[in-house]
Structure formats: C-alpha cells, structure tokens
Short mmCIF file of C-alpha atoms in Angstrom, two decimals:
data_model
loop_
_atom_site.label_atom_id
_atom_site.label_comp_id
_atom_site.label_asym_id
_atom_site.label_seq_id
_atom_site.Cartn_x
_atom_site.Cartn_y
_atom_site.Cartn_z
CA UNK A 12 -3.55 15.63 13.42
CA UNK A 13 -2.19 17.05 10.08
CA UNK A 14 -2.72 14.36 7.37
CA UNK A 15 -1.03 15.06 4.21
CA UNK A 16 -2.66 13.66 0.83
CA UNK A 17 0.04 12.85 -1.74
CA UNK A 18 -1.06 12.27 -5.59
CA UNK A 19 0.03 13.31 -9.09
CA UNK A 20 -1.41 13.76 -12.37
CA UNK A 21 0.63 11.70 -14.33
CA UNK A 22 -1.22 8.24 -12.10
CA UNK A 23 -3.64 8.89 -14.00
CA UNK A 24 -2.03 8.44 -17.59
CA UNK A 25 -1.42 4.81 -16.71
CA UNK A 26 -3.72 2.23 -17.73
CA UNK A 27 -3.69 -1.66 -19.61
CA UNK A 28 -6.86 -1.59 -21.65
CA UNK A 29 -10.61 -0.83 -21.34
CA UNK A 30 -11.59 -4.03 -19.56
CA UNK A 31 -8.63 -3.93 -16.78
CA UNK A 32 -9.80 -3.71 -13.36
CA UNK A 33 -6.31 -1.49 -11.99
CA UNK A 34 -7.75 1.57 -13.94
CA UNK A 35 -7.55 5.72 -13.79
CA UNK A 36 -11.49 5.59 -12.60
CA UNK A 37 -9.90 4.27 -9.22
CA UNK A 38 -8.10 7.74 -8.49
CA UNK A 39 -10.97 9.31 -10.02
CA UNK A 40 -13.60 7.55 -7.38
CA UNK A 41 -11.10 8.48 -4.65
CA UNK A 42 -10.54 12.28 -5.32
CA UNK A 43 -14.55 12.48 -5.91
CA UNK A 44 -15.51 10.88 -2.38
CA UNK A 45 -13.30 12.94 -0.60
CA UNK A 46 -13.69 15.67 -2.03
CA UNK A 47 -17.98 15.66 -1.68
CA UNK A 48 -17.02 14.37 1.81
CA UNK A 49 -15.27 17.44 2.59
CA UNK A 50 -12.32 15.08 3.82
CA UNK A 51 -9.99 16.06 1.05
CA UNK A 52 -9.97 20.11 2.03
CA UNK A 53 -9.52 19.07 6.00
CA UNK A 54 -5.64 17.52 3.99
CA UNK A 55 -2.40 19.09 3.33
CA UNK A 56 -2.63 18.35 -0.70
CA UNK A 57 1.02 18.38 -2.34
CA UNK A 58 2.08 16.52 -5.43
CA UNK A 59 4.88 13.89 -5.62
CA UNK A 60 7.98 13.80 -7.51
CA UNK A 61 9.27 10.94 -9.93
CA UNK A 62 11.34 8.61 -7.55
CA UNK A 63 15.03 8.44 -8.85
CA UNK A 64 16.88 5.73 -9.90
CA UNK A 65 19.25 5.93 -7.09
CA UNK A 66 16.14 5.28 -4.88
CA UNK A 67 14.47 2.47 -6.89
CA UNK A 68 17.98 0.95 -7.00
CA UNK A 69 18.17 0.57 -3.41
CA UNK A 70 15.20 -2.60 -3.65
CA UNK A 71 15.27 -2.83 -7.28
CA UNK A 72 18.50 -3.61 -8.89
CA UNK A 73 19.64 -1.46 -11.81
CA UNK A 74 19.49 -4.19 -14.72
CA UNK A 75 16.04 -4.93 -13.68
CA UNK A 76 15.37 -0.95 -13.94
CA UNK A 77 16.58 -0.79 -17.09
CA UNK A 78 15.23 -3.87 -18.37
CA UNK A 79 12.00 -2.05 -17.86
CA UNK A 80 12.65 1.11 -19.40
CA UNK A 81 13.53 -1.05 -22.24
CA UNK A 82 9.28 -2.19 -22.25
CA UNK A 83 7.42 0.77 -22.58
CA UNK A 84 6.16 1.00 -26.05
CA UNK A 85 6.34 4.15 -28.18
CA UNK A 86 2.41 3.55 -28.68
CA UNK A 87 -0.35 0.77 -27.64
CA UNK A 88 0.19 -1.93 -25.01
CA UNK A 89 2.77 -4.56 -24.02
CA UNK A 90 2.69 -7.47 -21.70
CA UNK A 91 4.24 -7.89 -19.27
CA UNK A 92 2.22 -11.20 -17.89
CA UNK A 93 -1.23 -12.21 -17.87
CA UNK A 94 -1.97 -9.48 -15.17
CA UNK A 95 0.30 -6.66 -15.90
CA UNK A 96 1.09 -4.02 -18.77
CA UNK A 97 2.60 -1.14 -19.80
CA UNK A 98 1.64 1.63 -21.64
CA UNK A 99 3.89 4.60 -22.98
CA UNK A 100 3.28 6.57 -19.74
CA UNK A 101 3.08 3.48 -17.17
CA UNK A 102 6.76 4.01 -15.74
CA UNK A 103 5.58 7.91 -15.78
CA UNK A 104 3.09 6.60 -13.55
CA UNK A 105 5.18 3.91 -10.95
CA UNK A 106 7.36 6.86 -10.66
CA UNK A 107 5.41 9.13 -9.36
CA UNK A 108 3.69 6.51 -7.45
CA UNK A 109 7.14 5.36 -5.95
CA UNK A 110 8.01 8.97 -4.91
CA UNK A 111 4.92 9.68 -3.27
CA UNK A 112 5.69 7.42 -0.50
CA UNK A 113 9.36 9.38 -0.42
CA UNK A 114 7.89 12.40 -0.08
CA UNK A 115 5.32 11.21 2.59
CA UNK A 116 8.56 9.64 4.61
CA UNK A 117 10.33 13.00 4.26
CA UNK A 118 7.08 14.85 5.37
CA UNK A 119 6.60 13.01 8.98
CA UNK A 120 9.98 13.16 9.63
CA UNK A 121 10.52 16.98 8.89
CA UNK A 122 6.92 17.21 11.03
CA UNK A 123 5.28 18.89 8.23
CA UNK A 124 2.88 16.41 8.57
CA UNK A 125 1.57 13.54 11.26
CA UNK A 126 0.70 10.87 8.59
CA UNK A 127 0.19 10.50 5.05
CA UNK A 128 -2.10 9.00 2.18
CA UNK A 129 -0.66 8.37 -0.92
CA UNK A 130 -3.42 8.19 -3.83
CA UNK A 131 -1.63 6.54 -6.40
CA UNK A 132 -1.24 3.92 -9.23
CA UNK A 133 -0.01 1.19 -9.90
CA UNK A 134 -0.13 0.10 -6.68
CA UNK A 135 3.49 -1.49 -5.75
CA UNK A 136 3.28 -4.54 -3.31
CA UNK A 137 3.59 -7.61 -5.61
CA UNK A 138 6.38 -6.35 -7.16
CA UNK A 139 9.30 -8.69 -6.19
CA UNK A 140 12.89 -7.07 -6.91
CA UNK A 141 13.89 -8.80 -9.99
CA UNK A 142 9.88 -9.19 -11.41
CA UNK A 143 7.30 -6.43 -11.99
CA UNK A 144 4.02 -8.79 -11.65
CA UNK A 145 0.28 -8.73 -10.18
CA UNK A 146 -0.49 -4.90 -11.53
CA UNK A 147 2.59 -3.51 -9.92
CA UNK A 148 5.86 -2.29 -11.62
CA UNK A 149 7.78 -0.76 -8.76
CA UNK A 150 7.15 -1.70 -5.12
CA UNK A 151 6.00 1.95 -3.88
CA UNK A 152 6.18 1.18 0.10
CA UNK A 153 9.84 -0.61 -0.12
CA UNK A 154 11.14 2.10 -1.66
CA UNK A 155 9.71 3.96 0.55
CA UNK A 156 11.07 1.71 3.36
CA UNK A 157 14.50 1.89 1.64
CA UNK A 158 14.44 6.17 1.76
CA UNK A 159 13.78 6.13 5.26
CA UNK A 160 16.53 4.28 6.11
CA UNK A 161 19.06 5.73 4.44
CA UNK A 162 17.69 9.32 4.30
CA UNK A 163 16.72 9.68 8.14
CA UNK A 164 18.46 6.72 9.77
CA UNK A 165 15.42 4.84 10.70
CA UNK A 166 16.55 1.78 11.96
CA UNK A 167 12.63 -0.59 12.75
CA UNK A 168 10.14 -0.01 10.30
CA UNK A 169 6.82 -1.79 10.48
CA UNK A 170 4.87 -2.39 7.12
CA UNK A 171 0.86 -3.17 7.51
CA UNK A 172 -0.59 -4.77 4.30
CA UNK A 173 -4.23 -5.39 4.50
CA UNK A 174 -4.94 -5.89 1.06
CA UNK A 175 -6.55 -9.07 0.21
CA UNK A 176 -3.90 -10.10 -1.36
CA UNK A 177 -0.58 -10.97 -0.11
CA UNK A 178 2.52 -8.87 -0.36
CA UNK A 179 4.80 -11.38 -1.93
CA UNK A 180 6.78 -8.21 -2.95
CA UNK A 181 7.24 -6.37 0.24
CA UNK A 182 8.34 -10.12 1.22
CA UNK A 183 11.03 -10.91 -1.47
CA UNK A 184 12.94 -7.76 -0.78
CA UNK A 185 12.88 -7.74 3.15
CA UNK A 186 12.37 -11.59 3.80
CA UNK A 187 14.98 -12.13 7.01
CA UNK A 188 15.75 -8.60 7.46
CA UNK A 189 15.19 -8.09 11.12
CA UNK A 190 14.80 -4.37 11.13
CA UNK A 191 11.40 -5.03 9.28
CA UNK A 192 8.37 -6.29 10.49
CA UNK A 193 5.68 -7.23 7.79
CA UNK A 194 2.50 -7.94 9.04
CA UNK A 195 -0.01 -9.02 6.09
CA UNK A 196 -3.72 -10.51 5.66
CA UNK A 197 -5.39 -11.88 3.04
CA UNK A 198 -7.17 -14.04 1.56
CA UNK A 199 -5.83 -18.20 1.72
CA UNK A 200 -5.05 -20.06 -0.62
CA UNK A 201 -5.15 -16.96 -3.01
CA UNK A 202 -2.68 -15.39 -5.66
CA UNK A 203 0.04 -14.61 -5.44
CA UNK A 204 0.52 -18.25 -4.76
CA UNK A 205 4.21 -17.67 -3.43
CA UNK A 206 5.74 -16.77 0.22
CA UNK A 207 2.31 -17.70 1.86
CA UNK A 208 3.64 -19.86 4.18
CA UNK A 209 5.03 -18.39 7.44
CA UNK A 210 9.24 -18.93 6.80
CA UNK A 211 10.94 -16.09 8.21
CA UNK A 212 11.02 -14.99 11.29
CA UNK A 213 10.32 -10.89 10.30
CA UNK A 214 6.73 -11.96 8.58
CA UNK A 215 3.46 -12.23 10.31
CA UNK A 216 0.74 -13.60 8.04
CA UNK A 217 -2.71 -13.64 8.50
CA UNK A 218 -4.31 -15.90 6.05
CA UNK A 219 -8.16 -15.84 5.85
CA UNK A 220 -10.59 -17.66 5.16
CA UNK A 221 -13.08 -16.59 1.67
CA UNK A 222 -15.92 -15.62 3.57
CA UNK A 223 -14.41 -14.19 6.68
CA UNK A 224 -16.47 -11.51 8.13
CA UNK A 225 -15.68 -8.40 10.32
CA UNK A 226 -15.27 -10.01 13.33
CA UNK A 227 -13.26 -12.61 11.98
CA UNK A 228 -10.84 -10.47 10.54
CA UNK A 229 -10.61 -8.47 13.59
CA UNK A 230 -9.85 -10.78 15.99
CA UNK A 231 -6.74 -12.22 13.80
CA UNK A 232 -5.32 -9.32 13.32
CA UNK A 233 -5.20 -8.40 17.00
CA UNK A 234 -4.06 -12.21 17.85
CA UNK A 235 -1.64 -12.20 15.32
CA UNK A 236 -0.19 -8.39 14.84
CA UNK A 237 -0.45 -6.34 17.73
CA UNK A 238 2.25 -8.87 19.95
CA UNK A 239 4.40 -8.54 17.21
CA UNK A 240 4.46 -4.82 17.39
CA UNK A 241 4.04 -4.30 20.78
CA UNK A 242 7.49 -6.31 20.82
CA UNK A 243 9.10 -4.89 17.37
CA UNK A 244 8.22 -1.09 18.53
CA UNK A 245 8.44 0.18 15.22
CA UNK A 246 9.77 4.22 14.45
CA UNK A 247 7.98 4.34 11.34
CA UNK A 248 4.47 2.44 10.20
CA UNK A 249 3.84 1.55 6.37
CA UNK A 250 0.76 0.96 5.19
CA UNK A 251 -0.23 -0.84 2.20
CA UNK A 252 -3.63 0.33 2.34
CA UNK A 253 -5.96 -2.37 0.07
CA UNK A 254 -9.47 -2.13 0.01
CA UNK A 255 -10.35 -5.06 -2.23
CA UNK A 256 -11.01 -7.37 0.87
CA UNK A 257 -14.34 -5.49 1.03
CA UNK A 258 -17.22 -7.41 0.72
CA UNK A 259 -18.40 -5.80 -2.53
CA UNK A 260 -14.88 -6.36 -4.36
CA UNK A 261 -15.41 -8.37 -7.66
CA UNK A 262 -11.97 -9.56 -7.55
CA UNK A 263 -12.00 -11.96 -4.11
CA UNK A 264 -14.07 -13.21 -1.24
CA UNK A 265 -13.68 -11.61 1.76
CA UNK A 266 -16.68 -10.15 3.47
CA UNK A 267 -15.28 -6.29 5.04
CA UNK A 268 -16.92 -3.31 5.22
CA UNK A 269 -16.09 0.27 5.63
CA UNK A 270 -15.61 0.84 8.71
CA UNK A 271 -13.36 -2.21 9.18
CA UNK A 272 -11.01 0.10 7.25
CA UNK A 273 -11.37 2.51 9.84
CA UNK A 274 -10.68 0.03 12.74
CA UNK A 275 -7.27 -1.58 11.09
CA UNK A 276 -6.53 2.33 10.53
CA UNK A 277 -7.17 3.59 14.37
CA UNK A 278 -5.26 0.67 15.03
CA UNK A 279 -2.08 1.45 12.92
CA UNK A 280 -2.39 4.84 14.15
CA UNK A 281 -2.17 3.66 18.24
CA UNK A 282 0.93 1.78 17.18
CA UNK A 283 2.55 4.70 15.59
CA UNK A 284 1.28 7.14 18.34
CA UNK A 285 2.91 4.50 21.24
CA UNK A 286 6.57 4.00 19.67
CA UNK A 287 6.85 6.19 16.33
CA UNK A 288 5.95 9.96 17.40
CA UNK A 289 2.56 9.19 14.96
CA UNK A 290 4.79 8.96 11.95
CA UNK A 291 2.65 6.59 9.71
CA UNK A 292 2.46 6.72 5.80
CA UNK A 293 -0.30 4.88 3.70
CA UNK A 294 -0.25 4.09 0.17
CA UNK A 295 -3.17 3.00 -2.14
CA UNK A 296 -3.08 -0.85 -2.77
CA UNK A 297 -6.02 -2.83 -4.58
CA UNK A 298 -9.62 -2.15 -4.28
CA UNK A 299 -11.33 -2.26 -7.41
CA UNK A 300 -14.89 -2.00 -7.29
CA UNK A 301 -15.61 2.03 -7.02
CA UNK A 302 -18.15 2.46 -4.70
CA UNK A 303 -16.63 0.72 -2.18
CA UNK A 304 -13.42 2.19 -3.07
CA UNK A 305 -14.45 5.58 -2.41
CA UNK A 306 -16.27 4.48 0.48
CA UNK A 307 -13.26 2.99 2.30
CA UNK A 308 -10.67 4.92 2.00
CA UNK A 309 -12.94 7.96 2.82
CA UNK A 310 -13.09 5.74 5.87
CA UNK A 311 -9.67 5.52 5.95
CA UNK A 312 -8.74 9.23 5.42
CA UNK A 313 -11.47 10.01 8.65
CA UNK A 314 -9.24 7.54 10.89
CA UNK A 315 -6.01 9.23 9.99
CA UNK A 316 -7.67 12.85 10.22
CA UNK A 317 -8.35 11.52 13.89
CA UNK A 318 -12.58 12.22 13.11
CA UNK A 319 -14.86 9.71 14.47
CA UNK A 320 -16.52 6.56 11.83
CA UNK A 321 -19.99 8.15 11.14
CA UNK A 322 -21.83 6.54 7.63
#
C-alpha cells in the first residue's frame, strides 16, 4: 500500500495562547513519533496547498468566508468563543489544513497514492457552515467531501469520525444528504451539545458511555457502522481521525488505547478495499495529550501502511 502523508509548515504558525490545549506541539509530537518509528520514511511526504475560496465556498458560504477574513488580527489574539481563536496566521493555517484533504482526494483518485494522512491544524469537524466553533475554523473533511464530488464525480462518500467528540459540523452541512453517510462516536452527553440525537436518516451515531473501554467501543461500532456501510457501499472513505478518546486524554473520559486506533483503522481500510478501490483519506482531529498522540496515530499510520500492530 502507498500511504501518502500530507502536512505544511504554515499548521504550525497557528496557535490561541500558551495554555490552549489545540497547540503546534501536537504536529510536533506527530512528526517526532513517526519519524523515530521509521513510519514517516515508509510515506509519500508532499505538502498541501491553501484551499481556495471557490472550494471552501462549496460548504462554507462566501459571507461567512469573508466574515472571517475580516477576524484575524494584525497582531495578538481574538475570540472567537470561549474555545476558539485566531491569530494573524490562523486562516494561513485552516487553509492549508483544508487543502490537505484536497490534495489527498486528488491523490487516490489519480492512484498516486492508496490512502492518505493529513497532519494538520486546526482540526475542522465542529465547524458548522455559518459558525467556526470548538477549535475549528474551516471543516477540513467537508471540503474535502465537497472536492470530490465535484472534481471526480464521486457520487457516495462515507465519513468515519472517531473523535470523542461529535462532528456537529460534518452534520450541519450534510444532515439529509443521502449521498453521505456519517458514521460518528463519542462520548454522551458531551460537547458539542447539538445534533446528538439520531434525526436524519444519513447519520449513524454512536454515543458512549465516559468510561467505555476497548471492548465496548468495539462492539458498537461494528453493531452500529459496518450494516450501514455494508449497505451505503461507499467510493470514497473520510476519516476524521481523533485520538482524544484515548484513555490518557485530559480533555474527556473514554478509556482507548493504541491499538484500538489501529482496529477502527484496519476496519476503515476493509470498507474502502470492498467498495472504494482502497481510496481512503484521514485527517488529524483532536487528541491532545502528546504521548498518546504520538502513540496513536503512529498506530494509525502502521494500519494504513498495511504493517501489523506491534508496541
């Protein structure tokens, strides 16, 4: 399998103060596990490009775009809630992060590569079309969504979210669109506090439990997901890989560990192998403390390399 890693500098420039969790030491921890792991050489490295405002506009409409652009400070920090601010470089950043996903779409479907990671920041999936909230500013895995469809015709595109926390985002902008399936976990009753009931017929959630161990969490996922692909035979897989369900995440309550990331990921890859040629692209969510960070996607980046889970 030829697993492409997608990242760019300019993720890094992003960041909302000294004590924020969504910080430039998660890339960091990322790039330095893989790279001692030996993982990162066994990749195709390239570098995204700055999605365009044509392709944000297709989830995003333009006077929310531009309201944004109107945020970013010359200098210091601004607010955009509680959870969420910008910096001079931030939309830099979302950019990037936004076009990484492009450019992983573009690279399975010209079979440059089998499957994609995109290491990137802000992550993307609580951002709702008209409201940049919960870290995110763009939502990196619609737009991704949005470029496959209108760039290679895809027509059913399933998007994984593991994250422990839900993707009200992903939800607001595809809610009753039958040509995507979102299938999402986390942890219930937990922010975002919106779309976590089950109302549309196109969303499969999976709410857990605080507490819920490995073998919890992998028997609802296969009760709950795998009929709903196995029916919705998805061309294309999205993942919104999060790793702060992991047991040593200071920011919730659920109790996985590593190579649970491995298992959702083997299993995301037999769905794409069975009805999407292996075309699967994965983009970095939460996951916030950095040992654990590095740990999991490194088990993560093993699955999609097609190596076996060894600790």
């Amino acid at each position: 399998m030829i697993t492409a890693f997608i990242s760019h500098p300019d993720c890094d420039l992003h960041h909302m103060g000294p004590e924020h969790p969504e910080s430039p030491l998660r890339l960091e921890a990322i790039r330095a596990r893989l790279a001692l792991s030996g993982l990162l050489q066994q990749t195709m490295q390239s570098e995204a490009r700055p999605a365009s405002e044509e392709e944000l506009a297709r989830v995003h409409p333009l006077r929310h775009l531009r309201a944004l652009d109107k945020c970013v400070p010359a200098t210091g920090i601004v607010t955009l809630d509680s959870d969420t601010l910008m910096n001079p470089d931030s939309l830099s950043a979302a950019r990037v992060a936004a076009g990484a996903v492009i450019r992983g779409v573009d690279q399975v479907y010209r079979g440059q590569a089998d499957n994609v990671f995109c290491a990137v920041r802000p992550p993307g999936h609580h951002a709702e079309a008209t409201d940049a909230m919960g870290f995110c500013l763009y939502n990196n895995v619609a737009v991704g969504a949005a470029h496959a469809r209108a760039r290679h015709g895809v027509r059913r595109i399933a998007i994984l979210d593991f994250d422990v926390h839900q993707c009200n985002g992903t939800i607001d902008i595809f809610k009753d669109d039958p040509d995507i399936l979102i299938c999402t976990s986390f942890q219930y009753p937990f922010y975002p506090w919106r779309y976590l009931r089950s109302e549309w017929q196109n969303v499969v959630n999976t709410p857990l439990e605080a507490g819920t161990d490995s073998a919890a969490f992998r028997k609802a996922i296969e009760d709950d997901w795998l009929p709903a692909l196995h029916a919705f035979k998805p061309e294309l897989v999205l993942v919104s890989a999060g790793f702060d369900a992991h047991r040593e995440d200071p920011l919730a309550e659920l109790c996985l560990e590593d190579e649970d990331y491995y298992w959702i990921t083997r299993l995301a890859l037999d769905i794409a192998a069975l009805y999407a040629d292996n075309r699967l692209v994965s983009v970095l969510e939460g996951g916030y403390d950095l040992d654990s960070l590095g740990r999991s996607v490194e088990a993560h980046v093993k699955a999609l390399l097609g190596l076996p889970f060894e600790q």
